[in-house]
Coordinates of N, CA and C in Angstrom, one line a residue:
X1 N 0.9 -0.9 0.0 CA -0.1 -0.1 0.0 C 0.7 1.4 0.0
X2 N 0.5 2.5 -0.7 CA 1.2 3.2 -0.9 C 1.2 4.4 0.6
X3 N 2.3 5.0 1.1 CA 2.1 6.0 1.8 C 1.9 7.0 1.5
X4 N 1.6 7.4 0.5 CA 1.3 8.5 -0.1 C -0.3 9.2 0.5
X5 N 0.3 10.2 1.1 CA -1.6 11.0 1.7 C -2.2 11.4 1.1
X6 N -3.0 10.8 -0.8 CA -3.2 11.1 -1.6 C -4.5 11.9 -1.1
X7 N -5.4 11.6 -0.1 CA -6.3 12.2 0.5 C -6.5 13.1 1.8
X8 N -5.2 13.4 2.1 CA -4.7 14.6 3.1 C -5.6 15.5 3.5
X9 N -6.3 15.7 4.2 CA -7.5 16.9 4.1 C -8.6 16.8 3.6
X10 N -9.1 16.0 3.2 CA -10.2 15.3 2.6 C -11.5 14.3 3.4
X11 N -12.4 14.3 3.2 CA -13.3 13.8 3.9 C -14.0 12.7 2.9
X12 N -14.3 11.6 3.4 CA -15.3 10.4 3.0 C -15.9 9.9 4.0
X13 N -17.3 9.5 3.1 CA -18.2 8.6 3.7 C -18.5 7.0 2.8
X14 N -18.2 6.0 3.9 CA -18.6 5.2 3.3 C -19.6 3.9 3.6
X15 N -20.8 3.8 2.9 CA -21.4 2.8 3.5 C -21.1 1.3 3.9
X16 N -21.7 0.6 4.4 CA -21.8 -0.9 4.5 C -20.2 -1.4 4.7
X17 N -19.8 -0.6 5.7 CA -18.3 -0.4 6.0 C -17.8 -1.3 7.3
X18 N -18.7 -2.1 7.7 CA -18.3 -3.0 9.0 C -17.5 -4.1 8.2
X19 N -17.5 -4.5 7.4 CA -16.5 -6.0 7.2 C -16.2 -5.9 5.4
X20 N -15.4 -6.9 5.2 CA -15.5 -6.9 3.4 C -14.9 -5.5 2.6
X21 N -15.4 -5.7 1.4 CA -15.5 -4.7 0.7 C -15.3 -2.9 1.4
X22 N -16.3 -2.6 2.1 CA -16.3 -1.8 2.8 C -15.5 -1.4 3.8
X23 N -15.1 -2.3 4.6 CA -14.2 -2.2 5.5 C -12.7 -1.8 4.9
X24 N -12.4 -2.8 3.9 CA -11.0 -2.2 3.0 C -11.0 -0.9 2.3
X25 N -12.0 -0.4 1.6 CA -12.2 0.7 1.3 C -11.7 2.1 2.1
X26 N -12.7 1.7 3.3 CA -12.3 2.7 4.7 C -11.0 2.8 4.8
X27 N -10.2 1.9 5.1 CA -9.1 1.3 5.3 C -8.1 2.0 4.5
X28 N -8.4 1.6 2.9 CA -7.3 2.6 2.4 C -7.6 4.2 2.2
X29 N -8.6 4.4 2.2 CA -9.1 5.9 2.2 C -8.3 6.4 3.6
X30 N -8.1 5.8 4.9 CA -7.5 6.4 6.0 C -6.3 6.6 6.0
X31 N -5.8 5.5 5.5 CA -4.0 5.4 5.3 C -3.9 6.3 4.3
X32 N -4.5 7.0 3.3 CA -4.3 7.8 2.3 C -4.5 9.1 2.8
X33 N -5.2 9.3 4.1 CA -5.2 10.6 4.9 C -6.6 11.1 5.3
X34 N -7.9 10.3 4.8 CA -9.0 11.3 4.4 C -9.5 10.8 6.1
X35 N -10.4 11.4 6.6 CA -11.0 11.3 7.4 C -12.7 10.8 6.9
X36 N -13.1 10.1 7.8 CA -14.2 9.2 7.4 C -15.6 8.9 8.4
X37 N -16.6 8.8 7.7 CA -18.0 8.6 8.5 C -18.2 7.1 7.8
X38 N -18.1 6.3 8.2 CA -19.0 4.8 8.1 C -20.1 4.4 8.8
X39 N -20.9 3.8 8.1 CA -22.0 3.1 8.5 C -22.1 1.7 8.0
X40 N -22.9 1.0 8.6 CA -23.3 -0.3 8.3 C -24.6 -1.0 9.4
X41 N -24.9 -1.7 9.4 CA -26.0 -2.2 10.0 C -25.8 -2.9 11.7
X42 N -24.6 -3.1 11.7 CA -23.8 -3.7 12.9 C -23.0 -2.7 13.7
X43 N -23.1 -2.3 14.8 CA -22.3 -1.6 15.8 C -21.2 -2.0 16.1
X44 N -20.9 -3.6 16.4 CA -19.8 -4.2 17.1 C -19.1 -3.8 15.8
X45 N -19.0 -4.1 14.7 CA -18.1 -4.2 13.5 C -17.8 -2.8 13.2
X46 N -18.5 -1.8 13.4 CA -18.1 -0.7 13.1 C -17.0 -0.1 14.0
X47 N -17.5 -0.5 15.4 CA -16.2 0.0 16.3 C -14.9 -0.6 16.1
X48 N -14.9 -1.8 15.4 CA -13.5 -2.4 15.3 C -12.8 -1.6 13.9
X49 N -13.6 -1.2 13.1 CA -13.3 -0.9 11.8 C -12.9 0.5 12.2
X50 N -13.3 1.6 13.3 CA -13.4 2.8 13.6 C -12.2 2.8 14.3
X51 N -11.7 1.9 15.2 CA -10.2 1.9 15.8 C -9.3 1.8 15.0
X52 N -9.2 1.0 13.6 CA -8.2 0.6 12.9 C -8.1 1.6 12.0
X53 N -9.0 2.8 11.7 CA -9.1 3.9 10.8 C -8.3 4.7 12.0
X54 N -8.9 5.3 13.0 CA -8.3 6.3 13.9 C -6.6 5.7 14.3
X55 N -6.6 4.7 14.4 CA -4.9 4.1 14.2 C -4.1 5.0 13.3
X56 N -4.7 5.1 12.1 CA -4.0 6.1 11.2 C -4.1 7.3 11.3
X57 N -4.7 7.9 12.4 CA -4.4 9.6 12.8 C -5.2 10.1 12.0
X58 N -6.2 9.7 11.6 CA -7.6 10.4 11.4 C -8.7 10.6 11.8
X59 N -9.8 11.3 11.6 CA -11.0 11.1 12.6 C -11.9 10.1 11.6
X60 N -12.9 9.3 12.9 CA -13.8 8.7 12.2 C -15.1 8.5 13.2
X61 N -16.4 9.1 12.6 CA -17.3 8.9 13.0 C -18.6 7.4 12.7
X62 N -19.2 6.8 13.3 CA -20.2 5.6 12.9 C -21.2 6.0 13.4
X63 N -21.7 5.1 12.8 CA -23.5 4.7 12.8 C -23.8 3.6 12.7
X64 N -24.5 2.6 13.4 CA -25.3 1.5 12.9 C -26.7 2.1 12.3
X65 N -26.9 1.9 10.8 CA -28.1 2.3 10.1 C -28.3 1.1 9.4
X66 N -29.9 1.1 9.0 CA -30.4 0.4 8.1 C -30.9 1.3 7.1
X67 N -29.9 1.0 5.6 CA -30.8 2.1 4.7 C -32.1 1.9 3.9
X68 N -32.9 1.0 4.4 CA -33.6 1.1 3.8 C -35.0 1.8 4.5
X69 N -34.5 2.4 5.9 CA -35.1 3.1 6.9 C -34.7 4.5 6.7
X70 N -35.7 5.5 6.0 CA -35.4 6.5 5.6 C -34.9 7.5 6.5
X71 N -35.6 7.9 7.7 CA -35.4 8.5 9.1 C -34.5 8.3 9.4
X72 N -33.6 6.9 9.6 CA -32.3 6.8 10.1 C -31.1 7.1 9.3
X73 N -31.4 7.0 7.6 CA -30.9 7.5 6.8 C -30.5 8.8 6.8
X74 N -31.5 9.6 7.1 CA -31.6 11.1 6.9 C -30.8 11.4 7.9
X75 N -31.1 10.9 9.3 CA -30.1 11.2 10.7 C -28.9 11.2 10.3
X76 N -28.2 10.5 9.9 CA -26.9 9.6 9.7 C -26.2 10.9 8.7
X77 N -26.9 10.9 7.8 CA -26.1 12.5 6.9 C -26.5 13.5 7.6
X78 N -27.5 13.8 8.4 CA -27.3 14.9 9.0 C -26.1 15.6 9.9
X79 N -25.7 14.1 10.8 CA -24.7 14.2 11.6 C -23.0 14.1 10.8
X80 N -23.3 13.5 9.7 CA -21.7 13.6 8.9 C -21.7 15.0 8.4
X81 N -22.7 15.9 8.1 CA -22.7 16.9 7.5 C -22.3 18.2 9.2
X82 N -22.9 17.3 10.2 CA -22.6 18.6 11.2 C -21.2 18.4 11.6
X83 N -20.8 16.9 11.4 CA -19.1 16.9 11.9 C -18.2 17.6 10.9
X84 N -18.7 17.5 9.7 CA -17.5 17.4 8.4 C -17.9 18.8 7.5
X85 N -19.0 19.3 7.6 CA -19.2 20.6 6.6 C -19.4 20.1 5.3
X86 N -18.4 19.3 4.8 CA -18.7 19.0 3.4 C -18.2 17.6 3.4
X87 N -18.4 17.3 1.9 CA -17.9 15.9 1.7 C -17.1 15.5 0.2
X88 N -15.7 15.4 0.6 CA -15.2 14.8 -0.8 C -15.4 13.7 -1.7
X89 N -15.7 12.4 -1.2 CA -15.9 11.4 -1.6 C -17.0 10.9 -1.0
X90 N -18.1 10.0 -1.9 CA -19.1 9.0 -1.4 C -18.9 7.8 -1.9
X91 N -18.7 6.9 -1.3 CA -19.1 5.3 -1.6 C -20.1 5.1 -1.4
X92 N -21.2 4.7 -2.0 CA -22.1 3.7 -1.5 C -21.9 2.4 -2.3
X93 N -21.9 1.5 -1.0 CA -21.0 0.2 -0.9 C -22.2 -0.7 -0.4
X94 N -22.9 -0.2 0.4 CA -23.7 -1.2 1.5 C -24.8 -1.6 0.5
X95 N -25.0 -3.0 0.5 CA -26.1 -4.0 -0.1 C -26.5 -5.1 0.4
X96 N -27.3 -5.7 -0.1 CA -28.1 -6.7 0.4 C -28.7 -7.9 -0.6
X97 N -28.7 -9.2 0.0 CA -28.9 -10.2 -1.0 C -30.0 -11.5 -0.7
X98 N -31.2 -10.7 -0.2 CA -32.1 -11.1 0.8 C -33.0 -12.3 0.1
X99 N -33.0 -12.3 -1.4 CA -34.2 -13.1 -1.9 C -33.5 -13.4 -3.4
X100 N -32.8 -15.3 -3.6 CA -32.2 -15.2 -4.2 C -32.8 -16.3 -5.0
X101 N -34.0 -16.9 -4.8 CA -34.5 -17.8 -5.7 C -35.5 -17.3 -6.8
X102 N -36.0 -18.4 -7.2 CA -36.7 -17.7 -8.7 C -38.3 -17.0 -8.2
X103 N -38.4 -16.1 -9.1 CA -39.5 -15.4 -8.7 C -40.7 -15.8 -8.2
X104 N -41.1 -17.1 -9.1 CA -42.0 -17.9 -9.1 C -42.5 -18.3 -7.5
X105 N -41.1 -18.4 -6.8 CA -41.1 -19.1 -5.1 C -40.8 -17.9 -4.4
X106 N -40.3 -16.8 -4.9 CA -39.6 -15.7 -4.1 C -40.6 -15.2 -2.6
X107 N -40.2 -14.6 -1.9 CA -40.8 -13.6 -0.6 C -41.1 -12.3 -1.2
X108 N -41.9 -11.8 -1.3 CA -42.2 -10.7 -2.0 C -41.6 -9.4 -1.1
X109 N -41.5 -9.5 0.3 CA -40.8 -8.5 1.5 C -39.3 -8.7 1.3
X110 N -38.5 -10.1 1.1 CA -37.1 -10.0 1.0 C -36.7 -9.3 -0.3
X111 N -37.7 -9.9 -1.4 CA -37.4 -9.4 -3.0 C -37.3 -7.7 -2.7
X112 N -38.5 -7.3 -2.2 CA -38.7 -5.8 -2.4 C -37.3 -4.9 -1.3
X113 N -37.2 -5.8 -0.3 CA -36.1 -5.2 0.8 C -35.0 -5.3 -0.1
X114 N -34.5 -6.3 -0.7 CA -33.0 -6.2 -1.3 C -33.2 -4.9 -2.8
X115 N -34.4 -4.6 -3.2 CA -34.1 -3.5 -4.3 C -34.1 -2.2 -3.2
X116 N -34.9 -2.1 -2.5 CA -34.7 -0.9 -1.4 C -33.4 -0.6 -0.9
X117 N -32.6 -1.5 -0.4 CA -31.3 -1.5 0.4 C -30.5 -1.0 -0.7
X118 N -30.5 -1.6 -2.0 CA -29.4 -1.3 -2.9 C -30.1 -0.3 -4.0
X119 N -30.7 -0.1 -3.8 CA -31.1 1.3 -4.8 C -31.6 2.5 -4.0
X120 N -32.7 2.3 -3.4 CA -33.2 3.3 -2.5 C -31.8 3.8 -1.9
X121 N -31.4 2.8 -0.8 CA -30.8 3.1 0.1 C -29.4 4.4 -0.4
X122 N -28.8 4.1 -1.5 CA -27.6 4.8 -2.2 C -28.4 5.8 -2.9
X123 N -29.6 6.0 -3.3 CA -30.3 7.0 -3.8 C -30.6 8.0 -2.6
X124 N -30.7 7.7 -1.3 CA -31.1 8.4 -0.1 C -29.8 8.9 0.6
X125 N -28.7 8.2 0.3 CA -27.6 8.7 1.1 C -27.0 10.0 0.3
X126 N -27.0 9.6 -1.2 CA -26.7 10.8 -1.9 C -27.6 12.2 -1.9
X127 N -29.0 11.5 -1.8 CA -29.9 12.8 -1.4 C -29.7 13.5 -0.7
X128 N -29.3 13.0 0.7 CA -29.1 13.8 2.0 C -28.0 14.4 2.1
X129 N -27.0 14.0 1.0 CA -25.7 14.3 1.3 C -25.0 15.6 0.3
X130 N -26.0 15.6 -1.0 CA -25.9 16.2 -2.2 C -25.3 17.6 -2.1
X131 N -26.3 18.3 -1.2 CA -25.5 19.6 -1.0 C -24.5 19.7 -0.6
X132 N -23.8 18.9 0.2 CA -22.8 19.1 1.1 C -21.5 18.7 0.0
X133 N -22.0 18.3 -0.9 CA -20.9 17.6 -1.7 C -19.7 18.6 -1.7
X134 N -18.6 18.6 -2.0 CA -17.7 19.7 -2.6 C -17.7 19.6 -3.9
X135 N -17.3 20.6 -4.8 CA -17.1 21.0 -6.1 C -15.8 19.9 -6.3
X136 N -15.9 19.0 -7.3 CA -14.9 17.9 -7.9 C -15.0 16.9 -7.1
X137 N -15.8 16.6 -6.2 CA -16.2 15.3 -5.0 C -16.3 14.3 -6.2
X138 N -16.3 13.0 -5.9 CA -16.3 11.9 -6.6 C -17.3 10.9 -5.5
X139 N -18.4 10.2 -6.4 CA -19.2 9.5 -6.2 C -18.9 8.0 -6.8
X140 N -18.7 7.2 -6.0 CA -18.3 5.4 -6.2 C -19.5 5.1 -6.0
X141 N -20.3 4.4 -6.6 CA -21.4 3.3 -6.6 C -20.9 1.5 -6.8
X142 N -20.9 1.2 -5.6 CA -20.6 -0.5 -5.9 C -21.2 -1.3 -6.4
X143 N -21.0 -1.2 -7.9 CA -22.3 -2.2 -8.6 C -21.7 -3.8 -8.8
X144 N -22.5 -4.2 -9.7 CA -22.4 -5.8 -10.2 C -22.2 -5.8 -11.6
X145 N -21.8 -6.7 -12.1 CA -22.0 -7.5 -13.4 C -23.3 -8.0 -13.4
X146 N -23.9 -8.4 -12.0 CA -25.1 -8.8 -12.5 C -26.1 -8.3 -13.0
X147 N -25.9 -7.0 -13.0 CA -26.8 -5.8 -13.3 C -26.9 -5.2 -14.5
X148 N -25.8 -6.0 -15.3 CA -25.6 -6.0 -17.0 C -26.3 -7.2 -18.0
X149 N -26.5 -8.2 -16.8 CA -27.5 -9.7 -17.8 C -28.4 -9.8 -16.4
X150 N -29.0 -10.6 -17.2 CA -30.6 -11.3 -16.6 C -29.9 -12.7 -15.8
X151 N -29.8 -13.5 -15.1 CA -29.8 -14.8 -14.7 C -31.4 -15.4 -14.7
X152 N -31.3 -16.9 -14.3 CA -32.4 -17.8 -14.2 C -33.0 -17.9 -12.7
X153 N -32.4 -16.9 -11.6 CA -32.8 -16.8 -10.6 C -31.9 -15.6 -9.9
X154 N -32.5 -15.1 -8.6 CA -32.0 -13.9 -8.0 C -32.2 -12.8 -8.3
X155 N -33.2 -12.5 -9.2 CA -33.8 -11.8 -10.2 C -33.9 -10.3 -9.2
X156 N -34.0 -10.1 -7.9 CA -34.1 -8.7 -7.0 C -32.6 -8.2 -7.3
X157 N -31.7 -9.2 -6.9 CA -30.1 -8.3 -6.7 C -29.7 -7.9 -8.1
X158 N -30.2 -8.6 -9.4 CA -30.0 -8.6 -10.9 C -30.8 -6.7 -10.9
X159 N -32.0 -6.8 -10.7 CA -33.0 -5.8 -11.0 C -32.2 -4.3 -10.5
X160 N -31.9 -4.9 -9.1 CA -31.3 -3.7 -8.2 C -30.0 -2.9 -8.9
X161 N -29.1 -3.9 -9.0 CA -27.6 -3.3 -9.9 C -27.8 -3.1 -11.0
X162 N -29.0 -3.2 -11.7 CA -29.1 -2.6 -13.2 C -29.6 -1.0 -13.0
X163 N -30.4 -0.9 -11.5 CA -31.0 0.2 -11.2 C -30.0 1.2 -11.0
X164 N -28.7 0.7 -9.9 CA -27.8 1.4 -9.4 C -27.2 1.8 -11.1
X165 N -26.9 1.0 -11.8 CA -26.0 1.7 -13.0 C -26.8 2.8 -13.6
X166 N -27.9 2.6 -13.7 CA -28.8 3.5 -14.6 C -28.9 4.6 -13.5
X167 N -29.2 4.7 -11.8 CA -28.9 6.0 -11.0 C -27.3 6.5 -11.2
X168 N -26.2 5.7 -11.5 CA -24.6 6.5 -11.7 C -25.0 7.2 -13.1
X169 N -25.3 6.7 -13.9 CA -25.6 7.8 -15.2 C -26.4 9.0 -15.0
X170 N -27.9 8.7 -14.5 CA -28.2 9.8 -14.3 C -27.6 11.1 -13.2
X171 N -27.0 10.5 -12.2 CA -26.3 11.8 -11.3 C -24.9 12.0 -11.9
X172 N -24.4 11.3 -13.3 CA -23.3 12.0 -13.6 C -23.6 13.1 -14.9
X173 N -24.8 13.1 -15.0 CA -25.5 13.9 -16.0 C -25.8 15.1 -15.2
X174 N -26.2 14.9 -14.2 CA -26.9 15.8 -13.3 C -25.6 16.9 -12.8
X175 N -24.9 16.3 -12.3 CA -23.9 16.8 -11.5 C -22.3 17.2 -12.0
X176 N -22.8 17.4 -13.5 CA -21.8 17.8 -14.4 C -21.4 19.3 -14.4
X177 N -22.4 20.1 -14.0 CA -22.0 21.5 -14.2 C -21.0 21.7 -12.6
X178 N -21.2 20.8 -11.3 CA -20.7 20.9 -10.5 C -19.5 20.0 -10.2
X179 N -19.2 19.7 -11.3 CA -17.7 18.9 -11.9 C -17.7 17.7 -10.9
X180 N -18.9 16.9 -10.3 CA -18.3 16.0 -9.5 C -18.6 14.9 -10.2
X181 N -17.5 13.9 -10.3 CA -17.5 12.6 -10.8 C -18.4 11.5 -10.5
X182 N -19.4 10.9 -11.1 CA -19.9 9.8 -10.6 C -19.5 8.6 -11.6
X183 N -19.2 7.1 -10.8 CA -18.6 6.2 -11.4 C -19.4 5.0 -10.9
X184 N -19.4 3.8 -11.3 CA -19.3 2.4 -10.9 C -18.2 1.6 -10.9
X185 N -17.9 1.3 -9.5 CA -17.1 0.2 -9.5 C -17.6 -1.3 -9.1
X186 N -17.1 -2.1 -10.1 CA -17.7 -3.3 -10.3 C -16.7 -4.4 -10.0
X187 N -16.6 -5.0 -8.5 CA -15.5 -5.8 -8.0 C -15.2 -7.4 -8.5
X188 N -16.8 -7.7 -9.0 CA -16.6 -9.1 -9.5 C -17.0 -9.7 -8.2
X189 N -16.4 -11.3 -8.5 CA -16.2 -12.5 -7.0 C -15.1 -12.1 -6.3
X190 N -15.5 -11.3 -4.7 CA -14.7 -11.1 -3.7 C -14.8 -12.1 -2.7
X191 N -13.7 -12.3 -2.3 CA -13.5 -13.1 -0.4 C -14.3 -12.6 0.5
X192 N -15.5 -12.8 0.8 CA -16.1 -12.7 1.8 C -16.8 -13.4 2.4
X193 N -17.3 -13.6 3.5 CA -18.1 -14.5 4.3 C -19.3 -14.7 3.8
X194 N -19.8 -13.8 2.9 CA -21.1 -13.8 2.0 C -21.1 -15.0 1.1
X195 N -20.0 -15.9 0.5 CA -19.9 -17.0 -0.1 C -19.9 -18.1 0.5
X196 N -20.3 -18.2 2.0 CA -20.3 -19.4 2.4 C -22.0 -19.5 2.9
X197 N -22.5 -18.8 1.9 CA -23.9 -18.8 1.7 C -24.7 -20.5 2.2
X198 N -23.8 -21.1 1.4 CA -23.9 -23.0 1.3 C -24.0 -23.7 2.8
X199 N -23.0 -23.0 3.8 CA -22.8 -23.3 4.9 C -22.6 -22.3 6.1
X200 N -24.1 -21.9 6.4 CA -24.0 -20.4 7.1 C -23.5 -20.5 8.5
X201 N -23.2 -21.6 9.0 CA -22.0 -21.7 10.4 C -20.8 -21.4 10.1
X202 N -20.4 -22.1 8.7 CA -19.1 -21.8 8.5 C -18.2 -20.7 9.1
X203 N -17.1 -20.9 10.0 CA -16.0 -19.9 10.8 C -15.3 -19.7 9.8
X204 N -15.1 -19.9 8.7 CA -14.6 -19.3 7.6 C -14.5 -17.9 7.1
X205 N -14.4 -16.9 7.6 CA -14.8 -15.6 7.3 C -13.9 -14.6 6.8
X206 N -12.6 -14.9 7.1 CA -11.4 -13.9 6.7 C -11.2 -14.0 5.5
X207 N -10.7 -13.2 4.5 CA -10.3 -12.8 3.3 C -9.5 -14.3 2.8
X208 N -8.8 -14.4 3.5 CA -7.8 -15.7 3.6 C -8.2 -16.7 3.6
X209 N -9.4 -17.2 4.6 CA -9.7 -18.2 4.5 C -10.9 -18.7 3.6
X210 N -11.3 -17.2 3.5 CA -12.6 -17.7 1.9 C -11.8 -18.2 0.7
X211 N -10.8 -17.5 0.7 CA -9.7 -17.7 -0.6 C -9.2 -19.0 -0.4
X212 N -9.2 -19.4 0.7 CA -8.7 -20.9 0.9 C -9.5 -21.8 0.5
X213 N -10.7 -21.6 0.8 CA -11.8 -22.5 0.9 C -12.2 -22.5 -0.7
X214 N -12.2 -21.7 -1.4 CA -12.7 -21.4 -2.8 C -11.3 -22.0 -4.0
X215 N -10.1 -21.8 -3.3 CA -8.8 -22.3 -4.5 C -9.2 -22.7 -5.6
X216 N -9.8 -24.1 -5.5 CA -9.9 -25.0 -6.7 C -10.9 -24.3 -7.7
X217 N -11.9 -23.7 -6.8 CA -13.0 -23.7 -8.0 C -14.1 -22.7 -7.3
X218 N -14.7 -21.6 -7.6 CA -15.7 -20.8 -7.3 C -17.0 -21.4 -7.1
X219 N -18.0 -20.7 -6.2 CA -19.1 -21.2 -5.9 C -19.8 -21.5 -7.1
X220 N -20.9 -22.6 -7.5 CA -21.4 -22.6 -8.6 C -22.4 -21.1 -8.8
X221 N -22.5 -20.8 -9.9 CA -23.0 -19.6 -10.7 C -22.0 -18.7 -11.0
X222 N -20.5 -18.7 -10.5 CA -19.9 -17.8 -11.1 C -19.1 -18.3 -12.3
X223 N -19.1 -17.6 -13.4 CA -18.4 -18.1 -14.9 C -16.9 -18.7 -14.6
X224 N -16.6 -19.8 -15.0 CA -15.5 -20.4 -15.0 C -14.3 -20.1 -15.1
X225 N -14.4 -18.2 -16.0 CA -13.3 -17.4 -16.3 C -13.1 -16.9 -14.8
X226 N -14.0 -16.6 -14.1 CA -13.6 -15.8 -12.9 C -12.5 -16.0 -11.9
X227 N -11.8 -15.0 -11.4 CA -11.3 -15.2 -10.3 C -11.7 -14.6 -9.2
X228 N -11.3 -15.3 -7.9 CA -11.9 -14.3 -6.6 C -11.0 -13.4 -6.0
X229 N -11.1 -12.2 -5.9 CA -10.4 -11.6 -5.3 C -10.6 -11.1 -3.6
X230 N -9.6 -10.4 -3.4 CA -9.2 -10.1 -2.3 C -10.2 -8.6 -2.0
X231 N -10.7 -8.5 -0.4 CA -11.3 -7.1 -0.6 C -10.4 -5.7 -0.9
X232 N -8.9 -6.1 -0.2 CA -8.1 -5.3 -0.7 C -7.8 -4.7 -1.9
X233 N -8.0 -5.4 -3.1 CA -8.0 -5.2 -4.5 C -9.0 -4.1 -4.7
X234 N -10.0 -4.6 -4.1 CA -11.3 -3.8 -4.4 C -11.1 -2.3 -3.2
X235 N -10.4 -1.9 -2.9 CA -10.2 -1.2 -1.7 C -9.2 -0.4 -2.9
X236 N -8.1 -0.9 -2.8 CA -7.2 -0.2 -3.9 C -7.7 0.5 -5.2
X237 N -8.7 -0.2 -5.6 CA -9.3 0.2 -6.9 C -10.2 1.5 -6.7
X238 N -10.7 1.6 -5.2 CA -11.6 2.7 -4.9 C -10.6 3.7 -4.7
X239 N -9.5 3.8 -4.2 CA -8.6 4.6 -3.8 C -8.0 5.6 -5.0
X240 N -7.7 4.6 -6.1 CA -7.6 5.2 -7.6 C -8.6 6.2 -8.1
X241 N -9.6 5.7 -8.0 CA -10.8 6.3 -8.3 C -11.0 7.5 -7.5
X242 N -11.0 7.3 -6.3 CA -11.3 8.5 -5.5 C -10.4 9.6 -5.9
X243 N -8.9 9.4 -6.5 CA -8.2 10.2 -6.6 C -7.7 11.1 -7.9
X244 N -8.7 10.4 -8.9 CA -8.6 11.0 -10.2 C -8.5 12.8 -10.0
X245 N -8.1 13.0 -10.9 CA -8.0 14.9 -11.0 C -9.2 15.1 -11.3
X246 N -10.0 16.5 -10.9 CA -11.3 17.0 -11.1 C -11.6 17.0 -12.7
X247 N -12.8 16.4 -13.0 CA -12.8 16.4 -14.4 C -12.6 15.2 -15.4
X248 N -11.9 13.8 -14.2 CA -11.8 12.9 -15.1 C -13.2 12.1 -15.5
X249 N -13.0 10.8 -15.6 CA -13.9 9.9 -15.9 C -15.1 10.1 -15.2
X250 N -16.4 10.3 -15.9 CA -17.6 10.2 -15.4 C -18.6 9.4 -15.9
X251 N -19.8 8.6 -15.2 CA -20.6 7.8 -15.8 C -20.1 6.5 -16.5
X252 N -19.2 5.9 -15.8 CA -18.2 4.9 -16.4 C -18.1 4.0 -15.4
X253 N -17.4 2.8 -15.7 CA -17.6 1.5 -14.9 C -16.3 1.1 -14.9
X254 N -15.3 1.1 -13.6 CA -14.5 0.3 -13.3 C -14.3 -1.0 -12.7
X255 N -13.9 -1.7 -13.4 CA -14.3 -3.5 -13.1 C -13.3 -4.0 -13.0
X256 N -13.3 -5.0 -11.9 CA -12.3 -5.5 -11.5 C -12.8 -7.3 -12.0
X257 N -14.0 -7.3 -12.8 CA -14.6 -8.7 -13.0 C -13.6 -9.0 -14.4
X258 N -13.4 -10.3 -14.9 CA -13.0 -10.7 -15.9 C -14.2 -11.2 -17.1
X259 N -13.5 -10.8 -18.3 CA -14.6 -11.0 -19.4 C -13.9 -12.2 -20.5
X260 N -14.1 -13.2 -20.8 CA -14.0 -14.3 -21.4 C -13.4 -13.3 -23.0
X261 N -12.2 -13.9 -23.4 CA -11.8 -13.5 -24.6 C -12.3 -13.5 -26.0

C-alpha cells in the first residue's frame, strides 16, 4: 500500500463499511489521509473498523443504520454534515441479497427489501449529502456485473444493480455542472463471508480463509473464467477512483470482473 497521503485534508463517507469490501475501502482511504464517516447495520463491526481507521491518525464517526429506513438514513447524513461540513468522496457500498430464488418461489418482502437497500439506500444517502458535496467531489457506486445481464434466479439483485447503473448515469449527467464525477465500481466475485451461503455456520470468514476454501473452484453460478478477489484489491481500485483529477471519467464503470476473450 502506498504511504502517499493522497486524500489528506479530505473527508469520505463509506456505507456498508463494517466488513468485507467496505472495510477495505475505508482503511485504504484512512491510510491515504481521509477523515471518515462509516455506517453499516452492525455496531460492533463498525467499532472495530473505527479503531483501525483512527490508528491511522484520522477522524472517524460511525452509525448503525438500516439504509431501507429513510429516517435513520437522513439522521446519519445530517450527523455527517454537522461533523464534517463538506464531503469529498462518497462510496455507496452497502448492499443486500435477501432473496436469491426464482420469482415464482420468492418472498415478496425480501425481494423488495433487497431493492430498497441496493437502490433506495444509495439514492437516499446521495440525496441527503448532495448539498454538502464539494465541487470536484467523487461518488463511487459499488455495482455488479449482475446488473448488466439477467440470470435465471436472484432477480431482485440483478434488478437492483441494473437500477444502480442507471442511477450512476443519471447522477453523472446531473452533477456535471458541479464537476462531480460519478462512476460504478464492479468488483466481480470477492472473498467475503457472503460466499459461505451454502454453509451458514462456516467460521471461515476472513478473506484469506475464504480464498483458501475456494482455491480450486468458485461456487456454482460464477463463470469459469472468473477469479476470486481479495477485498483489498477493491479498496485499491476505490482509492484510485477517488483520487482522479477533477474533470476525470464520469458515468463510467471501473471493473475488476473478468470477461472471456
